[in-house]
Short mmCIF file of C-alpha atoms in Angstrom, two decimals:
data_model
loop_
_atom_site.label_atom_id
_atom_site.label_comp_id
_atom_site.label_asym_id
_atom_site.label_seq_id
_atom_site.Cartn_x
_atom_site.Cartn_y
_atom_site.Cartn_z
CA MET S 26 25.74 -82.56 14.70
CA ASP S 27 22.92 -80.31 13.50
CA ILE S 28 22.14 -77.65 16.07
CA LYS S 29 19.15 -75.53 15.15
CA THR S 30 20.01 -71.85 15.16
CA GLN S 31 17.70 -69.12 16.41
CA GLN S 32 17.22 -65.48 15.42
CA ARG S 33 20.10 -63.32 16.54
CA VAL S 34 19.26 -61.45 19.74
CA HIS S 35 20.83 -58.01 19.56
CA PHE S 36 20.30 -57.49 23.28
CA LEU S 37 22.74 -60.33 24.01
CA ASP S 38 25.20 -58.78 21.57
CA SER S 39 24.81 -55.53 23.53
CA LEU S 40 25.45 -57.34 26.82
CA ARG S 41 28.60 -58.83 25.34
CA GLY S 42 29.53 -55.36 24.07
CA VAL S 43 29.19 -53.91 27.57
CA THR S 44 31.33 -56.73 28.93
CA ILE S 45 34.08 -56.28 26.33
CA ILE S 46 34.25 -52.55 27.16
CA HIS S 47 34.59 -53.40 30.85
CA MET S 48 37.32 -55.90 29.98
CA VAL S 49 39.33 -53.32 28.02
CA LEU S 50 39.07 -50.83 30.89
CA PHE S 51 39.95 -53.54 33.43
CA HIS S 52 43.08 -54.53 31.49
CA PHE S 53 44.05 -50.90 31.03
CA CYS S 54 43.99 -50.49 34.80
CA TYR S 55 46.05 -53.69 35.08
CA ASP S 56 48.68 -52.29 32.72
CA LEU S 57 48.77 -48.97 34.56
CA VAL S 58 49.25 -50.67 37.93
CA PHE S 59 51.63 -53.52 37.08
CA PHE S 60 53.60 -52.08 34.15
CA LEU S 61 53.68 -48.38 34.95
CA GLY S 62 53.42 -48.61 38.73
CA ALA S 63 50.39 -46.31 38.90
CA ALA S 64 48.68 -46.02 42.27
CA ILE S 65 45.11 -47.33 41.94
CA PRO S 66 44.50 -48.78 45.43
CA TRP S 67 40.92 -49.95 44.85
CA TYR S 68 41.97 -52.00 41.82
CA THR S 69 44.03 -54.42 43.93
CA GLN S 70 41.34 -54.66 46.61
CA TRP S 71 37.88 -56.20 46.71
CA GLN S 72 36.46 -53.64 44.28
CA GLY S 73 38.89 -54.72 41.57
CA ASN S 74 38.30 -58.40 42.35
CA LEU S 75 34.55 -57.91 42.08
CA TRP S 76 34.95 -56.07 38.79
CA GLY S 77 37.07 -58.86 37.36
CA ALA S 78 34.61 -61.52 38.55
CA TYR S 79 31.73 -59.68 36.85
CA ILE S 80 33.66 -59.68 33.56
CA ARG S 81 34.65 -63.35 33.76
CA TRP S 82 31.22 -64.62 34.73
CA SER S 83 29.45 -62.42 32.17
CA PHE S 84 31.55 -63.67 29.24
CA ILE S 85 30.96 -67.33 30.07
CA LEU S 86 27.25 -66.93 30.86
CA ILE S 87 26.60 -65.06 27.63
CA SER S 88 28.58 -67.65 25.66
CA GLY S 89 26.33 -70.34 27.11
CA MET S 90 23.15 -68.36 26.46
CA VAL S 91 23.93 -67.95 22.75
CA PHE S 92 25.19 -71.52 22.25
CA PHE S 93 21.97 -72.79 20.64
CA MET S 94 21.77 -69.66 18.48
CA GLY S 95 25.28 -69.91 17.10
CA ARG S 96 26.08 -71.26 13.67
CA HIS S 97 28.76 -73.90 13.14
CA PRO S 98 29.69 -74.41 16.83
CA VAL S 99 32.43 -76.92 15.94
CA LYS S 100 34.08 -74.47 13.55
CA ARG S 101 33.78 -71.65 16.09
CA GLY S 102 35.20 -73.87 18.81
CA MET S 103 38.22 -74.77 16.72
CA ILE S 104 38.81 -71.12 15.77
CA LEU S 105 38.72 -70.03 19.41
CA LEU S 106 41.05 -72.85 20.45
CA GLY S 107 43.42 -71.86 17.66
CA TRP S 108 43.49 -68.23 18.75
CA GLY S 109 43.98 -69.38 22.33
CA CYS S 110 47.12 -71.24 21.23
CA VAL S 111 48.33 -68.16 19.33
CA LEU S 112 47.84 -66.05 22.45
CA THR S 113 49.81 -68.56 24.53
CA LEU S 114 52.71 -68.52 22.07
CA ALA S 115 52.61 -64.72 21.76
CA THR S 116 52.73 -64.11 25.51
CA TRP S 117 55.40 -66.79 26.00
CA ALA S 118 57.63 -65.12 23.39
CA ALA S 119 56.92 -61.43 24.10
CA VAL S 120 55.85 -61.09 27.75
CA PRO S 121 56.55 -64.36 29.61
CA GLU S 122 55.70 -62.68 32.91
CA ALA S 123 52.15 -62.35 31.56
CA LEU S 124 51.98 -65.87 30.09
CA VAL S 125 48.45 -67.03 29.25
CA ARG S 126 47.75 -70.76 29.30
CA PHE S 127 44.21 -71.99 28.73
CA GLY S 128 42.69 -68.55 29.08
CA ILE S 129 39.18 -67.42 28.25
CA LEU S 130 39.54 -67.99 24.48
CA SER S 131 40.78 -71.57 24.93
CA PHE S 132 38.02 -72.29 27.42
CA GLN S 133 35.26 -70.89 25.20
CA GLY S 134 36.55 -72.94 22.29
CA ALA S 135 36.63 -76.12 24.39
CA ALA S 136 33.21 -75.33 25.90
CA SER S 137 31.71 -75.01 22.42
CA LEU S 138 33.04 -78.44 21.43
CA ILE S 139 31.93 -80.00 24.72
CA GLY S 140 28.51 -78.40 24.20
CA VAL S 141 28.21 -80.14 20.82
CA LEU S 142 29.04 -83.49 22.41
CA ALA S 143 26.58 -82.84 25.25
CA TYR S 144 23.88 -81.52 22.90
CA PRO S 145 21.48 -84.51 23.24
CA TRP S 146 21.59 -84.26 27.05
CA LEU S 147 21.29 -80.47 27.02
CA LYS S 148 18.20 -80.57 24.80
CA ARG S 149 16.44 -83.25 26.84
CA THR S 150 17.01 -81.62 30.22
CA PRO S 151 14.33 -79.16 31.43
CA PRO S 152 16.01 -75.74 31.77
CA GLN S 153 15.05 -75.30 35.44
CA TRP S 154 16.60 -78.63 36.39
CA GLY S 155 19.59 -77.93 34.20
CA MET S 156 20.26 -74.62 35.93
CA LEU S 157 19.92 -76.22 39.35
CA CYS S 158 22.26 -79.13 38.53
CA SER S 159 24.79 -76.82 36.87
CA ALA S 160 24.83 -74.49 39.88
CA MET S 161 25.35 -77.40 42.27
CA LEU S 162 28.15 -78.93 40.17
CA LEU S 163 29.80 -75.51 39.82
CA ALA S 164 29.82 -75.13 43.60
CA VAL S 165 31.14 -78.67 44.18
CA CYS S 166 33.87 -78.41 41.52
CA TRP S 167 34.91 -74.84 42.35
CA THR S 168 37.90 -76.07 44.35
CA VAL S 169 39.08 -78.70 41.86
CA PRO S 170 42.09 -76.56 40.75
CA GLN S 171 43.02 -76.26 44.44
CA GLY S 172 43.01 -80.01 45.03
CA GLY S 173 39.55 -81.41 45.61
CA LEU S 174 35.78 -81.24 45.65
CA GLY S 175 34.05 -79.04 48.17
CA ALA S 176 31.42 -76.52 49.11
CA GLY S 177 31.60 -72.84 49.94
CA GLY S 178 35.21 -72.70 48.77
CA HIS S 179 36.32 -75.36 51.28
CA ILE S 180 37.72 -78.70 50.12
CA LEU S 181 35.75 -81.62 51.55
CA LEU S 182 37.08 -84.47 49.38
CA ASN S 183 40.66 -84.52 48.13
CA ILE S 184 41.40 -85.55 44.57
CA PRO S 185 44.40 -87.92 44.17
CA GLU S 186 47.63 -85.92 43.97
CA SER S 187 48.68 -87.90 40.90
CA CYS S 188 46.18 -85.88 38.87
CA TYR S 189 48.16 -82.72 39.66
CA ARG S 190 51.63 -84.16 39.13
CA THR S 191 51.35 -84.39 35.38
CA ARG S 192 52.03 -81.30 33.28
CA TYR S 193 49.29 -82.09 30.78
CA LEU S 194 46.01 -81.91 32.70
CA TYR S 195 46.04 -78.23 33.67
CA TRP S 196 43.41 -77.53 30.98
CA LEU S 197 41.04 -79.91 32.72
CA GLY S 198 41.47 -78.29 36.13
CA PHE S 199 44.49 -80.11 37.57
CA PRO S 200 47.38 -77.59 37.54
CA GLY S 201 50.72 -78.69 38.94
CA LYS S 202 52.61 -76.84 41.64
CA ASP S 203 54.72 -74.92 39.13
CA PHE S 204 51.80 -74.01 36.85
CA TYR S 205 51.48 -70.32 36.05
CA SER S 206 49.01 -68.37 33.93
CA THR S 207 47.70 -64.82 34.15
CA ASP S 208 44.41 -65.90 32.56
CA TYR S 209 43.27 -69.39 33.54
CA PHE S 210 39.85 -70.95 32.89
CA PRO S 211 40.05 -74.75 33.22
CA ILE S 212 37.18 -76.98 32.17
CA LEU S 213 36.48 -77.74 35.83
CA PRO S 214 34.71 -75.83 37.25
CA TRP S 215 33.91 -73.30 34.49
CA ILE S 216 32.10 -75.69 32.15
CA PHE S 217 29.20 -75.77 34.60
CA LEU S 218 28.83 -72.00 34.45
CA PHE S 219 28.72 -72.36 30.65
CA PHE S 220 26.02 -75.05 30.97
CA PHE S 221 24.10 -72.80 33.38
CA GLY S 222 24.14 -70.14 30.66
CA VAL S 223 22.90 -72.67 28.09
CA PHE S 224 19.94 -73.61 30.27
CA LEU S 225 19.26 -69.99 31.20
CA GLY S 226 19.17 -69.12 27.51
CA GLU S 227 16.72 -71.95 26.81
CA PHE S 228 14.54 -70.87 29.75
CA LEU S 229 14.37 -67.28 28.49
CA ARG S 230 13.72 -68.44 24.93
CA ALA S 231 10.83 -70.65 26.07
CA LYS S 232 9.32 -67.68 27.91
CA GLY S 233 9.44 -65.59 24.73
CA VAL S 234 11.98 -63.16 26.15
CA PHE S 235 14.37 -63.51 23.21
CA GLU S 236 11.56 -63.07 20.70
CA TRP S 237 10.65 -59.76 22.34
CA MET S 238 14.29 -58.66 22.57
CA GLY S 239 14.93 -59.66 18.95
CA ARG S 240 12.65 -56.86 17.76
CA ARG S 241 15.00 -54.21 19.13
CA LYS S 242 17.36 -52.58 16.64
CA PRO S 243 21.09 -53.18 17.19
CA GLY S 244 23.18 -50.27 18.41
CA VAL S 245 26.83 -49.47 19.01
CA LEU S 246 27.09 -51.86 21.94
CA ALA S 247 25.74 -54.70 19.79
CA PHE S 248 28.42 -53.87 17.21
CA PHE S 249 31.11 -54.23 19.87
CA GLY S 250 29.55 -57.51 20.98
CA ARG S 251 29.53 -58.96 17.46
CA HIS S 252 33.22 -58.07 17.06
CA SER S 253 34.30 -59.06 20.58
CA LEU S 254 36.89 -61.60 19.36
CA GLY S 255 38.74 -59.02 17.27
CA ILE S 256 38.60 -56.49 20.09
CA TYR S 257 39.92 -59.08 22.54
CA LEU S 258 42.85 -59.97 20.30
CA LEU S 259 43.82 -56.37 19.52
CA HIS S 260 43.13 -54.50 22.74
CA GLN S 261 46.25 -55.49 24.69
CA PRO S 262 48.79 -54.55 21.99
CA VAL S 263 47.00 -51.21 21.68
CA LEU S 264 47.02 -50.73 25.47
CA TYR S 265 50.72 -51.62 25.61
CA GLY S 266 51.36 -48.94 23.02
CA VAL S 267 49.39 -46.40 25.03
CA CYS S 268 51.37 -47.33 28.16
CA ILE S 269 54.67 -46.89 26.30
CA ILE S 270 53.56 -43.44 25.16
CA ILE S 271 52.49 -42.51 28.69
CA LYS S 272 55.80 -43.77 30.09
CA GLY S 273 57.71 -41.76 27.52
CA LEU S 274 55.78 -38.59 28.39
CA TYR S 275 56.23 -38.91 32.13
#
């Protein structure tokens, strides 16, 4: 499917660069707390939860916002899914206690492919209505991994338990009782946050915001944003090495 690409917006690259830096720092704190036993009380409290939520939501929103600007979304989706599988195998073999199944890379790959399939609907839907519908569906489906549809984090309509008994639907949002993953982004509900980002990006583009931002010269943060996949794949092995050095010194 031919998706028209737009001029690269360096500001969005910079936003992604800021987010990837936050992610590296967040994971470094995780390693210090859970591997080295460092005392960082705020990290395991609401401050740390809020920090993690900001990182997760930012990555998915930005991915949605740049969807129409990306080249070869099918190829990119397959690459991200492939790296997601590599990450799953690597964590299963090396650090099973930190196993990653359908993490952020797998989700972004799947979201890109779903976005291609949904492209005709996405293009025909006015951005304002798209954002509203996406926000409502995100809220309703937020509790799908917990067992049903709801509102405000409370389940109002249970989904048949048979959907959660199989071992093969966790990627969709139906994890079984024994499912475990340290990084889990199922299609439901996160695809609707991705769609919200798509419509938000179209809304800002129609208002000329991206055209204005596109005139700005890229900086260091934009460089990090353009190379976010490589940074994501390499940062944890580097952080593990740093933790080993710290443990050896102390």
